[in-house]
Amino acid sequence: MSKQPVTIEFSLPEWVNGYCMSYRATSNLSERMQFVIKAAQKNINLKTGGPFAAAIFEEKTGELVSLGVNLVTTQGMSILHAEMVAIAVAQKKLGTYDLGAENVASHELVSSTEPCAMCFGAVPWSGIRTVVTGAMDEDARNIGFDEGPKPDDWIFELASRGIKVIDKVERESAVEVLTEYKCNDGFIYNSRES
Amino acid sequence: MSKQPVTIEFSLPEWVNGYCMSYRATSNLSERMQFVIKAAQKNINLKTGGPFAAAIFEEKTGELVSLGVNLVTTQGMSILHAEMVAIAVAQKKLGTYDLGAENVASHELVSSTEPCAMCFGAVPWSGIRTVVTGAMDEDARNIGFDEGPKPDDWIFELASRGIKVIDKVERESAVEVLTEYKCNDGFIYNSRES
């Protein structure tokens, strides 16, 4: 076995930097969501991963902190859902594993689709204060993804930890991305299908 | 903004390689768990992260595929729970995001403590076929960690996806690691404490 410590790395697709530069800070949630939904669409169009994107914004100013896209099939790790990528990038950028720390602005996660069970579980650990979602769990399931077992009262569970959820923002546009992916025979990368 | 794509990396602590070389493949679950519990203890002793470890084994042969330890505070990302690290390392090593794929042996995740909500959610996506746990959710909560909202029937939810759970293996030894961490004023890194 190599003497070097094992290092794991993953990278955002090359198009992400340029795309992020097109974003202008906005207080309008629909506009923040449209930015994220278009990123999910680009991720498919440019074949850099699955039909999901998520971004972290400073809640008050709308400044973009990080954009994540689903990288499971393209970077070979099942944990690389868009929300997980966005969280990791934001924390590295800000130099803290707690986006809700005392000296840090409030942060909001905007996700093109409601988080799956893993990403939902990641939210309380991350320090995020608000979660904004587009497509719903059932929309992802309708195209074949097993989103996993979130508790039925997942919104309440986050609320009880002081984390707000605003759902169905631009849901129709978000669902279009999923539907188009499915219609173009996009690969549905659940595991253990064999 | 830099023109280079954003790259995120994290590394296992330097002691992990040498420690893994001490492992001899065993079919005995308690022995696999003791290996993992000792890793959790080393992680604290050597100050490389939180009091948690998890390893992925080939279920049948007991061959060690990956060892993960909690790296949240030491590598600055809230997603770096031991199970997430073990999953990522195993998938990179085997070159697949699906540890349950057709051409791949069955894999088992052995975790010193029952997975939190995030890690529980990660299991179905990972391809793992069996989860073996030591300390229980309540043991982690007893020392102050908010393990997050898993559904009450989390074991059933995994079973319904063909994923077996074997719990409370060497629980007492696993709990000792947590208790000692707490007694030595180990930092409890929930977020949003401010």
CSV table of N, CA, C and O in Angstrom, one decimal, chain A residues 31-120:
chain,number,residue,atom,x,y,z
A,31,GLU,N,-35.6,34.1,-9.0
A,31,GLU,CA,-34.4,34.3,-9.9
A,31,GLU,C,-33.2,33.4,-9.4
A,31,GLU,O,-32.5,32.9,-10.2
A,32,ARG,N,-33.1,33.3,-8.1
A,32,ARG,CA,-32.0,32.5,-7.6
A,32,ARG,C,-32.2,31.0,-8.0
A,32,ARG,O,-31.3,30.3,-8.5
A,33,MET,N,-33.5,30.6,-8.0
A,33,MET,CA,-33.9,29.2,-8.4
A,33,MET,C,-33.7,29.0,-9.9
A,33,MET,O,-33.2,28.0,-10.3
A,34,GLN,N,-34.0,30.0,-10.7
A,34,GLN,CA,-33.9,29.9,-12.1
A,34,GLN,C,-32.4,29.7,-12.5
A,34,GLN,O,-32.0,28.9,-13.3
A,35,PHE,N,-31.5,30.4,-11.8
A,35,PHE,CA,-30.1,30.3,-11.9
A,35,PHE,C,-29.7,28.8,-11.7
A,35,PHE,O,-28.9,28.2,-12.4
A,36,VAL,N,-30.2,28.2,-10.6
A,36,VAL,CA,-29.9,26.9,-10.2
A,36,VAL,C,-30.4,25.9,-11.2
A,36,VAL,O,-29.8,24.9,-11.7
A,37,ILE,N,-31.7,26.1,-11.7
A,37,ILE,CA,-32.3,25.2,-12.6
A,37,ILE,C,-31.6,25.2,-13.9
A,37,ILE,O,-31.3,24.1,-14.5
A,38,LYS,N,-31.1,26.3,-14.4
A,38,LYS,CA,-30.4,26.4,-15.6
A,38,LYS,C,-29.1,25.6,-15.5
A,38,LYS,O,-28.6,25.0,-16.4
A,39,ALA,N,-28.5,25.7,-14.3
A,39,ALA,CA,-27.2,24.9,-14.1
A,39,ALA,C,-27.5,23.4,-14.2
A,39,ALA,O,-26.7,22.7,-14.7
A,40,ALA,N,-28.6,23.0,-13.6
A,40,ALA,CA,-29.0,21.5,-13.8
A,40,ALA,C,-29.1,21.2,-15.2
A,40,ALA,O,-28.7,20.1,-15.7
A,41,GLN,N,-29.7,22.1,-16.0
A,41,GLN,CA,-29.9,21.8,-17.4
A,41,GLN,C,-28.5,21.7,-18.1
A,41,GLN,O,-28.3,20.9,-19.0
A,42,LYS,N,-27.7,22.7,-17.8
A,42,LYS,CA,-26.3,22.7,-18.4
A,42,LYS,C,-25.6,21.4,-18.1
A,42,LYS,O,-24.8,20.9,-18.9
A,43,ASN,N,-25.8,21.0,-16.8
A,43,ASN,CA,-25.1,19.8,-16.4
A,43,ASN,C,-25.4,18.6,-17.3
A,43,ASN,O,-24.5,17.8,-17.6
A,44,ILE,N,-26.6,18.5,-17.7
A,44,ILE,CA,-27.1,17.4,-18.6
A,44,ILE,C,-26.6,17.7,-20.0
A,44,ILE,O,-26.0,16.9,-20.7
A,45,ASN,N,-26.8,18.9,-20.5
A,45,ASN,CA,-26.5,19.3,-21.9
A,45,ASN,C,-25.0,19.1,-22.1
A,45,ASN,O,-24.6,18.6,-23.2
A,46,LEU,N,-24.2,19.4,-21.1
A,46,LEU,CA,-22.7,19.3,-21.3
A,46,LEU,C,-22.2,18.0,-20.8
A,46,LEU,O,-21.0,17.8,-20.8
A,47,LYS,N,-23.1,17.1,-20.4
A,47,LYS,CA,-22.8,15.7,-20.0
A,47,LYS,C,-21.8,15.7,-18.8
A,47,LYS,O,-20.8,14.9,-18.8
A,48,THR,N,-22.0,16.6,-17.9
A,48,THR,CA,-21.0,16.6,-16.7
A,48,THR,C,-21.7,16.0,-15.5
A,48,THR,O,-21.0,16.0,-14.4
A,49,GLY,N,-22.9,15.4,-15.6
A,49,GLY,CA,-23.5,14.7,-14.5
A,49,GLY,C,-25.0,14.6,-14.6
A,49,GLY,O,-25.5,14.8,-15.6
A,50,GLY,N,-25.6,14.4,-13.4
A,50,GLY,CA,-27.0,14.2,-13.4
A,50,GLY,C,-27.8,15.5,-13.4
A,50,GLY,O,-27.3,16.6,-13.3
A,51,PRO,N,-29.2,15.3,-13.5
A,51,PRO,CA,-30.0,16.5,-13.7
A,51,PRO,C,-30.4,17.3,-12.4
A,51,PRO,O,-31.5,17.6,-12.2
A,52,PHE,N,-29.4,17.6,-11.7
A,52,PHE,CA,-29.6,18.3,-10.4
A,52,PHE,C,-28.5,19.3,-10.1
A,52,PHE,O,-27.3,19.1,-10.4
A,53,ALA,N,-28.9,20.4,-9.6
A,53,ALA,CA,-28.0,21.5,-9.2
A,53,ALA,C,-28.5,22.1,-7.9
A,53,ALA,O,-29.6,22.0,-7.5
A,54,ALA,N,-27.5,22.7,-7.2
A,54,ALA,CA,-27.9,23.4,-5.9
A,54,ALA,C,-26.8,24.5,-5.7
A,54,ALA,O,-25.7,24.3,-6.0
A,55,ALA,N,-27.3,25.6,-5.1
A,55,ALA,CA,-26.3,26.6,-4.9
A,55,ALA,C,-26.5,27.2,-3.4
A,55,ALA,O,-27.6,27.0,-2.9
A,56,ILE,N,-25.5,27.7,-2.9
A,56,ILE,CA,-25.5,28.4,-1.6
A,56,ILE,C,-25.4,29.8,-1.8
A,56,ILE,O,-24.4,30.3,-2.4
A,57,PHE,N,-26.3,30.6,-1.2
A,57,PHE,CA,-26.3,32.0,-1.3
A,57,PHE,C,-26.2,32.6,0.1
A,57,PHE,O,-26.7,32.0,1.1
A,58,GLU,N,-25.6,33.8,0.2
A,58,GLU,CA,-25.8,34.6,1.4
A,58,GLU,C,-27.3,35.0,1.4
A,58,GLU,O,-27.8,35.6,0.5
A,59,GLU,N,-28.0,34.6,2.4
A,59,GLU,CA,-29.5,34.8,2.5
A,59,GLU,C,-29.9,36.2,2.2
A,59,GLU,O,-30.8,36.5,1.5
A,60,LYS,N,-29.2,37.1,2.9
A,60,LYS,CA,-29.6,38.5,2.9
A,60,LYS,C,-29.3,39.3,1.6
A,60,LYS,O,-30.1,40.0,1.0
A,61,THR,N,-28.1,39.1,1.2
A,61,THR,CA,-27.6,39.8,0.0
A,61,THR,C,-27.8,39.1,-1.3
A,61,THR,O,-27.8,39.7,-2.4
A,62,GLY,N,-28.1,37.8,-1.3
A,62,GLY,CA,-28.2,37.0,-2.5
A,62,GLY,C,-26.9,36.8,-3.2
A,62,GLY,O,-26.8,36.3,-4.3
A,63,GLU,N,-25.8,37.1,-2.5
A,63,GLU,CA,-24.4,36.8,-3.1
A,63,GLU,C,-24.3,35.3,-3.2
A,63,GLU,O,-24.7,34.5,-2.3
A,64,LEU,N,-23.8,34.9,-4.4
A,64,LEU,CA,-23.5,33.5,-4.6
A,64,LEU,C,-22.3,33.0,-3.9
A,64,LEU,O,-21.2,33.6,-4.1
A,65,VAL,N,-22.4,32.0,-3.1
A,65,VAL,CA,-21.2,31.5,-2.4
A,65,VAL,C,-20.6,30.2,-3.2
A,65,VAL,O,-19.4,30.1,-3.4
A,66,SER,N,-21.5,29.4,-3.6
A,66,SER,CA,-21.1,28.2,-4.3
A,66,SER,C,-22.2,27.6,-5.1
A,66,SER,O,-23.4,27.7,-4.8
A,67,LEU,N,-21.8,27.0,-6.2
A,67,LEU,CA,-22.7,26.3,-7.1
A,67,LEU,C,-22.3,24.8,-7.1
A,67,LEU,O,-21.1,24.5,-7.4
A,68,GLY,N,-23.2,23.9,-6.9
A,68,GLY,CA,-22.9,22.5,-7.0
A,68,GLY,C,-23.8,21.8,-8.0
A,68,GLY,O,-24.9,22.3,-8.2
A,69,VAL,N,-23.2,20.8,-8.7
A,69,VAL,CA,-24.0,20.0,-9.6
A,69,VAL,C,-23.8,18.5,-9.3
A,69,VAL,O,-22.8,18.2,-8.6
A,70,ASN,N,-24.7,17.7,-9.7
A,70,ASN,CA,-24.6,16.3,-9.4
A,70,ASN,C,-23.4,15.7,-10.3
A,70,ASN,O,-23.4,15.8,-11.5
A,71,LEU,N,-22.5,15.1,-9.6
A,71,LEU,CA,-21.3,14.6,-10.2
A,71,LEU,C,-21.1,13.0,-10.0
A,71,LEU,O,-20.0,12.5,-10.2
A,72,VAL,N,-22.1,12.4,-9.6
A,72,VAL,CA,-22.0,10.9,-9.2
A,72,VAL,C,-21.4,10.1,-10.3
A,72,VAL,O,-20.4,9.4,-10.1
A,73,THR,N,-22.0,10.2,-11.5
A,73,THR,CA,-21.5,9.3,-12.6
A,73,THR,C,-20.3,9.8,-13.3
A,73,THR,O,-19.5,9.0,-13.8
A,74,THR,N,-20.1,11.1,-13.2
A,74,THR,CA,-18.9,11.6,-13.9
A,74,THR,C,-17.6,11.7,-13.1
A,74,THR,O,-16.5,11.7,-13.6
A,75,GLN,N,-17.8,11.7,-11.7
A,75,GLN,CA,-16.6,11.7,-10.9
A,75,GLN,C,-16.6,10.5,-10.0
A,75,GLN,O,-15.7,10.3,-9.2
A,76,GLY,N,-17.6,9.6,-10.2
A,76,GLY,CA,-17.5,8.2,-9.6
A,76,GLY,C,-17.6,8.1,-8.1
A,76,GLY,O,-17.0,7.2,-7.5
A,77,MET,N,-18.4,9.0,-7.5
A,77,MET,CA,-18.7,8.8,-6.0
A,77,MET,C,-20.2,9.1,-5.8
A,77,MET,O,-20.7,10.2,-6.2
A,78,SER,N,-20.8,8.2,-5.1
A,78,SER,CA,-22.2,8.3,-4.8
A,78,SER,C,-22.6,9.5,-3.9
A,78,SER,O,-23.8,9.9,-3.9
A,79,ILE,N,-21.6,10.0,-3.2
A,79,ILE,CA,-22.0,11.1,-2.2
A,79,ILE,C,-22.0,12.4,-3.0
A,79,ILE,O,-22.4,13.4,-2.4
A,80,LEU,N,-21.6,12.5,-4.2
A,80,LEU,CA,-21.5,13.8,-4.9
A,80,LEU,C,-22.8,14.3,-5.5
A,80,LEU,O,-22.9,14.6,-6.7
A,81,HIS,N,-23.8,14.3,-4.7
A,81,HIS,CA,-25.1,15.0,-5.1
A,81,HIS,C,-24.8,16.5,-5.1
A,81,HIS,O,-23.9,17.0,-4.4
A,82,ALA,N,-25.6,17.2,-5.8
A,82,ALA,CA,-25.4,18.7,-6.0
A,82,ALA,C,-25.4,19.4,-4.7
A,82,ALA,O,-24.5,20.3,-4.5
A,83,GLU,N,-26.2,19.0,-3.7
A,83,GLU,CA,-26.2,19.7,-2.5
A,83,GLU,C,-25.0,19.5,-1.7
A,83,GLU,O,-24.4,20.4,-1.0
A,84,MET,N,-24.5,18.3,-1.7
A,84,MET,CA,-23.3,17.9,-1.0
A,84,MET,C,-22.1,18.7,-1.6
A,84,MET,O,-21.2,19.2,-0.8
A,85,VAL,N,-22.0,18.8,-2.9
A,85,VAL,CA,-21.0,19.5,-3.6
A,85,VAL,C,-21.0,21.0,-3.2
A,85,VAL,O,-20.0,21.6,-2.8
A,86,ALA,N,-22.2,21.5,-3.2
A,86,ALA,CA,-22.4,22.9,-2.9
A,86,ALA,C,-22.0,23.2,-1.5
A,86,ALA,O,-21.3,24.2,-1.2
A,87,ILE,N,-22.3,22.4,-0.6
A,87,ILE,CA,-22.0,22.5,0.8
A,87,ILE,C,-20.4,22.5,1.0
A,87,ILE,O,-19.8,23.3,1.6
A,88,ALA,N,-19.8,21.5,0.4
A,88,ALA,CA,-18.4,21.3,0.5
A,88,ALA,C,-17.6,22.5,0.0
A,88,ALA,O,-16.7,23.0,0.6
A,89,VAL,N,-18.0,22.9,-1.2
A,89,VAL,CA,-17.4,24.1,-1.9
A,89,VAL,C,-17.5,25.3,-1.0
A,89,VAL,O,-16.6,26.1,-0.8
A,90,ALA,N,-18.7,25.6,-0.5
A,90,ALA,CA,-19.0,26.8,0.3
A,90,ALA,C,-18.1,26.7,1.5
A,90,ALA,O,-17.5,27.8,1.9
A,91,GLN,N,-18.0,25.6,2.2
A,91,GLN,CA,-17.3,25.5,3.4
A,91,GLN,C,-15.8,25.7,3.2
A,91,GLN,O,-15.1,26.3,4.0
A,92,LYS,N,-15.3,25.1,2.1
A,92,LYS,CA,-13.9,25.3,1.8
A,92,LYS,C,-13.6,26.8,1.5
A,92,LYS,O,-12.6,27.4,1.9
A,93,LYS,N,-14.5,27.4,0.7
A,93,LYS,CA,-14.3,28.8,0.4
A,93,LYS,C,-14.3,29.7,1.6
A,93,LYS,O,-13.5,30.6,1.7
A,94,LEU,N,-15.2,29.5,2.5
A,94,LEU,CA,-15.4,30.3,3.7
A,94,LEU,C,-14.5,29.9,4.9
A,94,LEU,O,-14.4,30.6,5.9
A,95,GLY,N,-13.8,28.7,4.7
A,95,GLY,CA,-12.9,28.3,5.7
A,95,GLY,C,-13.6,27.8,7.0
A,95,GLY,O,-13.0,27.9,8.1
A,96,THR,N,-14.8,27.3,6.9
A,96,THR,CA,-15.5,26.8,8.1
A,96,THR,C,-16.4,25.6,7.7
A,96,THR,O,-17.0,25.7,6.6
A,97,TYR,N,-16.5,24.6,8.6
A,97,TYR,CA,-17.4,23.5,8.4
A,97,TYR,C,-18.8,23.9,8.8
A,97,TYR,O,-19.7,23.1,8.7
A,98,ASP,N,-19.0,25.1,9.4
A,98,ASP,CA,-20.3,25.5,9.9
A,98,ASP,C,-20.7,26.8,9.3
A,98,ASP,O,-20.3,27.9,9.7
A,99,LEU,N,-21.6,26.7,8.3
A,99,LEU,CA,-22.1,27.9,7.6
A,99,LEU,C,-23.0,28.7,8.4
A,99,LEU,O,-23.5,29.7,8.0
A,100,GLY,N,-23.3,28.2,9.6
A,100,GLY,CA,-24.2,29.0,10.5
A,100,GLY,C,-23.4,29.5,11.8
A,100,GLY,O,-24.0,29.9,12.8
A,101,ALA,N,-22.1,29.5,11.7
A,101,ALA,CA,-21.3,29.9,12.8
A,101,ALA,C,-21.5,31.4,13.1
A,101,ALA,O,-22.0,32.2,12.3
A,102,GLU,N,-21.1,31.8,14.3
A,102,GLU,CA,-21.4,33.1,14.8
A,102,GLU,C,-20.9,34.3,13.9
A,102,GLU,O,-21.6,35.3,13.7
A,103,ASN,N,-19.7,34.1,13.4
A,103,ASN,CA,-19.1,35.2,12.6
A,103,ASN,C,-19.4,35.1,11.1
A,103,ASN,O,-18.7,35.7,10.3
A,104,VAL,N,-20.4,34.3,10.8
A,104,VAL,CA,-20.7,34.0,9.4
A,104,VAL,C,-22.1,34.5,9.1
A,104,VAL,O,-23.0,34.3,9.9
A,105,ALA,N,-22.3,35.0,7.9
A,105,ALA,CA,-23.7,35.4,7.5
A,105,ALA,C,-24.6,34.2,7.4
A,105,ALA,O,-24.1,33.1,7.3
A,106,SER,N,-25.9,34.4,7.4
A,106,SER,CA,-26.8,33.3,7.2
A,106,SER,C,-26.8,32.8,5.8
A,106,SER,O,-26.7,33.6,4.9
A,107,HIS,N,-26.8,31.5,5.6
A,107,HIS,CA,-26.7,30.9,4.3
A,107,HIS,C,-27.9,30.1,3.9
A,107,HIS,O,-28.5,29.5,4.8
A,108,GLU,N,-28.2,30.2,2.7
A,108,GLU,CA,-29.4,29.5,2.1
A,108,GLU,C,-29.0,28.6,1.1
A,108,GLU,O,-28.2,28.9,0.2
A,109,LEU,N,-29.6,27.3,1.1
A,109,LEU,CA,-29.3,26.3,0.0
A,109,LEU,C,-30.5,26.4,-0.9
A,109,LEU,O,-31.7,26.2,-0.4
A,110,VAL,N,-30.3,26.6,-2.2
A,110,VAL,CA,-31.3,26.5,-3.2
A,110,VAL,C,-31.1,25.3,-4.0
A,110,VAL,O,-30.0,25.2,-4.7
A,111,SER,N,-32.0,24.4,-4.1
A,111,SER,CA,-31.8,23.1,-4.7
A,111,SER,C,-32.8,22.9,-5.8
A,111,SER,O,-34.0,23.1,-5.5
A,112,SER,N,-32.4,22.5,-7.0
A,112,SER,CA,-33.4,22.4,-8.1
A,112,SER,C,-34.4,21.3,-7.8
A,112,SER,O,-35.6,21.4,-8.3
A,113,THR,N,-34.1,20.3,-7.0
A,113,THR,CA,-35.0,19.3,-6.6
A,113,THR,C,-34.9,19.2,-5.0
A,113,THR,O,-33.8,19.3,-4.5
A,114,GLU,N,-36.0,18.9,-4.4
A,114,GLU,CA,-36.0,18.6,-3.0
A,114,GLU,C,-34.9,17.7,-2.6
A,114,GLU,O,-34.6,16.7,-3.3
A,115,PRO,N,-34.2,17.9,-1.5
A,115,PRO,CA,-33.0,17.0,-1.2
A,115,PRO,C,-33.5,15.6,-0.9
A,115,PRO,O,-34.5,15.3,-0.3
A,116,CYS,N,-32.6,14.6,-1.3
A,116,CYS,CA,-32.9,13.2,-1.0
A,116,CYS,C,-32.6,13.0,0.5
A,116,CYS,O,-32.2,14.0,1.2
A,117,ALA,N,-32.7,11.8,0.9
A,117,ALA,CA,-32.5,11.5,2.3
A,117,ALA,C,-31.1,11.9,2.8
A,117,ALA,O,-30.9,12.4,3.9
A,118,MET,N,-30.1,11.6,2.0
A,118,MET,CA,-28.7,11.9,2.4
A,118,MET,C,-28.5,13.4,2.5
A,118,MET,O,-28.0,13.9,3.5
A,119,CYS,N,-29.0,14.1,1.5
A,119,CYS,CA,-28.7,15.6,1.5
A,119,CYS,C,-29.6,16.3,2.5
A,119,CYS,O,-29.1,17.2,3.2
A,120,PHE,N,-30.8,15.8,2.8
A,120,PHE,CA,-31.6,16.2,3.9
A,120,PHE,C,-30.8,16.1,5.2
A,120,PHE,O,-30.8,17.0,6.0
